[in-house]
Amino acid sequence: MLALARKVNESIIINDDIEITILEVKGDQVKVGINAPKSVPVYRKEIYKQIQESNTEAASGTNPASLSDFMNNL
């Protein structure tokens, strides 16, 4: 992991097209601004984990035989 020290209004650049700027520091909380192309998804880690868990659950819950039966009943 790369650790960088930044002050308010200072930025880091990732891969030429993602800019992360420190907007505000209050106590133990840091407000960060992220400027990235719309094609790059940006999530808070806890939300990203929920999405991954939901995707895994949805993928593992599908039984091909059940899906075939469902399609035949349509």
N, C-alpha and C. Protein backbone atom coordinates (compact mmCIF):
# COMPACT_ATOMS: atom_id res chain seq x y z
N MET A 1 0.84 -1.18 0.00
CA MET A 1 0.00 0.00 0.00
C MET A 1 0.89 1.24 0.00
N LEU A 2 0.54 2.17 -0.83
CA LEU A 2 1.23 3.45 -0.88
C LEU A 2 0.52 4.41 0.07
N ALA A 3 1.22 5.03 0.98
CA ALA A 3 0.65 6.01 1.90
C ALA A 3 1.21 7.39 1.54
N LEU A 4 0.33 8.34 1.31
CA LEU A 4 0.73 9.70 0.97
C LEU A 4 0.13 10.69 1.95
N ALA A 5 0.88 11.71 2.29
CA ALA A 5 0.37 12.79 3.12
C ALA A 5 -0.10 13.90 2.19
N ARG A 6 -1.29 14.40 2.41
CA ARG A 6 -1.85 15.49 1.61
C ARG A 6 -2.52 16.48 2.55
N LYS A 7 -2.55 17.72 2.16
CA LYS A 7 -3.24 18.76 2.90
C LYS A 7 -4.52 19.12 2.15
N VAL A 8 -5.38 19.89 2.80
CA VAL A 8 -6.63 20.33 2.17
C VAL A 8 -6.31 21.01 0.84
N ASN A 9 -7.10 20.69 -0.17
CA ASN A 9 -6.98 21.18 -1.54
C ASN A 9 -5.80 20.59 -2.31
N GLU A 10 -5.12 19.60 -1.75
CA GLU A 10 -4.08 18.90 -2.49
C GLU A 10 -4.67 17.61 -3.05
N SER A 11 -4.10 17.15 -4.15
CA SER A 11 -4.66 15.99 -4.86
C SER A 11 -3.61 14.94 -5.14
N ILE A 12 -4.10 13.78 -5.53
CA ILE A 12 -3.26 12.76 -6.14
C ILE A 12 -3.95 12.35 -7.44
N ILE A 13 -3.17 11.90 -8.40
CA ILE A 13 -3.69 11.48 -9.69
C ILE A 13 -3.40 9.99 -9.86
N ILE A 14 -4.41 9.26 -10.32
CA ILE A 14 -4.27 7.82 -10.57
C ILE A 14 -4.57 7.58 -12.05
N ASN A 15 -3.63 6.97 -12.72
CA ASN A 15 -3.83 6.53 -14.11
C ASN A 15 -4.26 7.65 -15.06
N ASP A 16 -3.73 8.80 -14.92
CA ASP A 16 -3.98 9.95 -15.82
C ASP A 16 -5.40 10.51 -15.81
N ASP A 17 -6.39 9.77 -15.32
CA ASP A 17 -7.76 10.26 -15.45
C ASP A 17 -8.60 10.21 -14.17
N ILE A 18 -7.98 9.87 -13.04
CA ILE A 18 -8.69 9.86 -11.76
C ILE A 18 -7.94 10.79 -10.82
N GLU A 19 -8.67 11.78 -10.29
CA GLU A 19 -8.08 12.74 -9.36
C GLU A 19 -8.80 12.65 -8.02
N ILE A 20 -8.03 12.48 -6.97
CA ILE A 20 -8.57 12.43 -5.61
C ILE A 20 -8.05 13.65 -4.87
N THR A 21 -8.99 14.46 -4.35
CA THR A 21 -8.64 15.71 -3.68
C THR A 21 -9.12 15.68 -2.24
N ILE A 22 -8.28 16.13 -1.33
CA ILE A 22 -8.69 16.28 0.07
C ILE A 22 -9.48 17.59 0.16
N LEU A 23 -10.75 17.49 0.54
CA LEU A 23 -11.61 18.66 0.60
C LEU A 23 -11.66 19.29 1.98
N GLU A 24 -11.63 18.44 3.01
CA GLU A 24 -11.80 18.97 4.36
C GLU A 24 -11.32 17.94 5.37
N VAL A 25 -10.76 18.41 6.47
CA VAL A 25 -10.38 17.54 7.58
C VAL A 25 -10.99 18.13 8.85
N LYS A 26 -11.82 17.31 9.52
CA LYS A 26 -12.45 17.72 10.78
C LYS A 26 -12.26 16.60 11.79
N GLY A 27 -11.40 16.81 12.76
CA GLY A 27 -11.16 15.78 13.77
C GLY A 27 -10.62 14.52 13.12
N ASP A 28 -11.34 13.39 13.32
CA ASP A 28 -10.89 12.12 12.74
C ASP A 28 -11.57 11.80 11.42
N GLN A 29 -12.24 12.79 10.83
CA GLN A 29 -12.96 12.58 9.57
C GLN A 29 -12.32 13.39 8.44
N VAL A 30 -12.16 12.75 7.29
CA VAL A 30 -11.58 13.40 6.12
C VAL A 30 -12.60 13.36 4.99
N LYS A 31 -12.88 14.50 4.37
CA LYS A 31 -13.78 14.55 3.23
C LYS A 31 -12.93 14.55 1.97
N VAL A 32 -13.22 13.57 1.09
CA VAL A 32 -12.44 13.35 -0.12
C VAL A 32 -13.32 13.57 -1.34
N GLY A 33 -12.79 14.26 -2.34
CA GLY A 33 -13.49 14.41 -3.61
C GLY A 33 -12.81 13.54 -4.65
N ILE A 34 -13.62 12.86 -5.47
CA ILE A 34 -13.07 11.97 -6.49
C ILE A 34 -13.61 12.40 -7.84
N ASN A 35 -12.71 12.71 -8.75
CA ASN A 35 -13.07 13.07 -10.11
C ASN A 35 -12.58 11.95 -11.01
N ALA A 36 -13.55 11.18 -11.57
CA ALA A 36 -13.20 10.04 -12.42
C ALA A 36 -14.16 9.98 -13.59
N PRO A 37 -13.75 9.35 -14.68
CA PRO A 37 -14.66 9.19 -15.81
C PRO A 37 -15.92 8.41 -15.38
N LYS A 38 -17.03 8.67 -16.05
CA LYS A 38 -18.28 7.98 -15.71
C LYS A 38 -18.18 6.48 -15.90
N SER A 39 -17.26 6.03 -16.73
CA SER A 39 -17.09 4.60 -16.97
C SER A 39 -16.38 3.89 -15.81
N VAL A 40 -15.87 4.65 -14.85
CA VAL A 40 -15.16 4.07 -13.70
C VAL A 40 -16.09 4.10 -12.49
N PRO A 41 -16.55 2.94 -12.03
CA PRO A 41 -17.41 2.93 -10.85
C PRO A 41 -16.60 3.28 -9.59
N VAL A 42 -17.21 4.08 -8.72
CA VAL A 42 -16.57 4.47 -7.46
C VAL A 42 -17.57 4.17 -6.35
N TYR A 43 -17.17 3.33 -5.40
CA TYR A 43 -18.04 2.92 -4.30
C TYR A 43 -17.30 3.08 -2.97
N ARG A 44 -18.06 3.31 -1.90
CA ARG A 44 -17.49 3.16 -0.57
C ARG A 44 -17.27 1.66 -0.37
N LYS A 45 -16.25 1.29 0.38
CA LYS A 45 -15.88 -0.12 0.50
C LYS A 45 -17.02 -0.97 1.05
N GLU A 46 -17.75 -0.48 2.04
CA GLU A 46 -18.83 -1.28 2.62
C GLU A 46 -19.95 -1.52 1.61
N ILE A 47 -20.20 -0.58 0.73
CA ILE A 47 -21.21 -0.76 -0.32
C ILE A 47 -20.69 -1.75 -1.36
N TYR A 48 -19.42 -1.64 -1.72
CA TYR A 48 -18.81 -2.56 -2.68
C TYR A 48 -18.91 -4.00 -2.17
N LYS A 49 -18.63 -4.21 -0.89
CA LYS A 49 -18.73 -5.55 -0.30
C LYS A 49 -20.16 -6.08 -0.38
N GLN A 50 -21.16 -5.23 -0.11
CA GLN A 50 -22.56 -5.64 -0.19
C GLN A 50 -22.92 -6.05 -1.62
N ILE A 51 -22.45 -5.30 -2.59
CA ILE A 51 -22.72 -5.62 -3.99
C ILE A 51 -22.10 -6.97 -4.34
N GLN A 52 -20.84 -7.18 -3.92
CA GLN A 52 -20.16 -8.45 -4.20
C GLN A 52 -20.90 -9.63 -3.56
N GLU A 53 -21.32 -9.46 -2.30
CA GLU A 53 -22.03 -10.52 -1.60
C GLU A 53 -23.37 -10.82 -2.28
N SER A 54 -24.08 -9.79 -2.69
CA SER A 54 -25.36 -9.98 -3.38
C SER A 54 -25.15 -10.70 -4.71
N ASN A 55 -24.12 -10.33 -5.44
CA ASN A 55 -23.83 -10.99 -6.72
C ASN A 55 -23.47 -12.46 -6.52
N THR A 56 -22.67 -12.74 -5.50
CA THR A 56 -22.29 -14.12 -5.21
C THR A 56 -23.50 -14.94 -4.81
N GLU A 57 -24.34 -14.35 -3.96
CA GLU A 57 -25.55 -15.04 -3.51
C GLU A 57 -26.49 -15.32 -4.68
N ALA A 58 -26.67 -14.34 -5.54
CA ALA A 58 -27.56 -14.51 -6.70
C ALA A 58 -27.01 -15.58 -7.65
N ALA A 59 -25.71 -15.59 -7.85
CA ALA A 59 -25.11 -16.56 -8.77
C ALA A 59 -25.16 -17.97 -8.21
N SER A 60 -24.98 -18.11 -6.91
CA SER A 60 -24.96 -19.45 -6.32
C SER A 60 -26.37 -19.99 -6.10
N GLY A 61 -27.36 -19.13 -6.08
CA GLY A 61 -28.73 -19.57 -5.83
C GLY A 61 -29.44 -20.05 -7.07
N THR A 62 -28.84 -19.92 -8.24
CA THR A 62 -29.48 -20.33 -9.48
C THR A 62 -29.14 -21.77 -9.80
N ASN A 63 -30.17 -22.59 -9.87
CA ASN A 63 -30.02 -23.99 -10.22
C ASN A 63 -30.44 -24.14 -11.68
N PRO A 64 -29.56 -24.62 -12.55
CA PRO A 64 -29.90 -24.72 -13.98
C PRO A 64 -31.16 -25.55 -14.24
N ALA A 65 -31.37 -26.61 -13.46
CA ALA A 65 -32.57 -27.44 -13.66
C ALA A 65 -33.82 -26.65 -13.31
N SER A 66 -33.77 -25.88 -12.23
CA SER A 66 -34.92 -25.06 -11.85
C SER A 66 -35.20 -24.01 -12.90
N LEU A 67 -34.16 -23.43 -13.45
CA LEU A 67 -34.32 -22.42 -14.48
C LEU A 67 -34.95 -23.04 -15.73
N SER A 68 -34.53 -24.24 -16.07
CA SER A 68 -35.10 -24.94 -17.22
C SER A 68 -36.58 -25.22 -17.00
N ASP A 69 -36.94 -25.69 -15.80
CA ASP A 69 -38.35 -25.94 -15.47
C ASP A 69 -39.16 -24.67 -15.55
N PHE A 70 -38.59 -23.59 -15.04
CA PHE A 70 -39.28 -22.29 -15.08
C PHE A 70 -39.55 -21.88 -16.52
N MET A 71 -38.54 -22.01 -17.38
CA MET A 71 -38.69 -21.61 -18.79
C MET A 71 -39.72 -22.49 -19.50
N ASN A 72 -39.76 -23.77 -19.18
CA ASN A 72 -40.72 -24.68 -19.81
C ASN A 72 -42.16 -24.37 -19.40
N ASN A 73 -42.33 -23.82 -18.20
CA ASN A 73 -43.66 -23.49 -17.71
C ASN A 73 -44.18 -22.16 -18.26
N LEU A 74 -43.33 -21.41 -18.89
CA LEU A 74 -43.78 -20.15 -19.49
C LEU A 74 -44.52 -20.48 -20.73
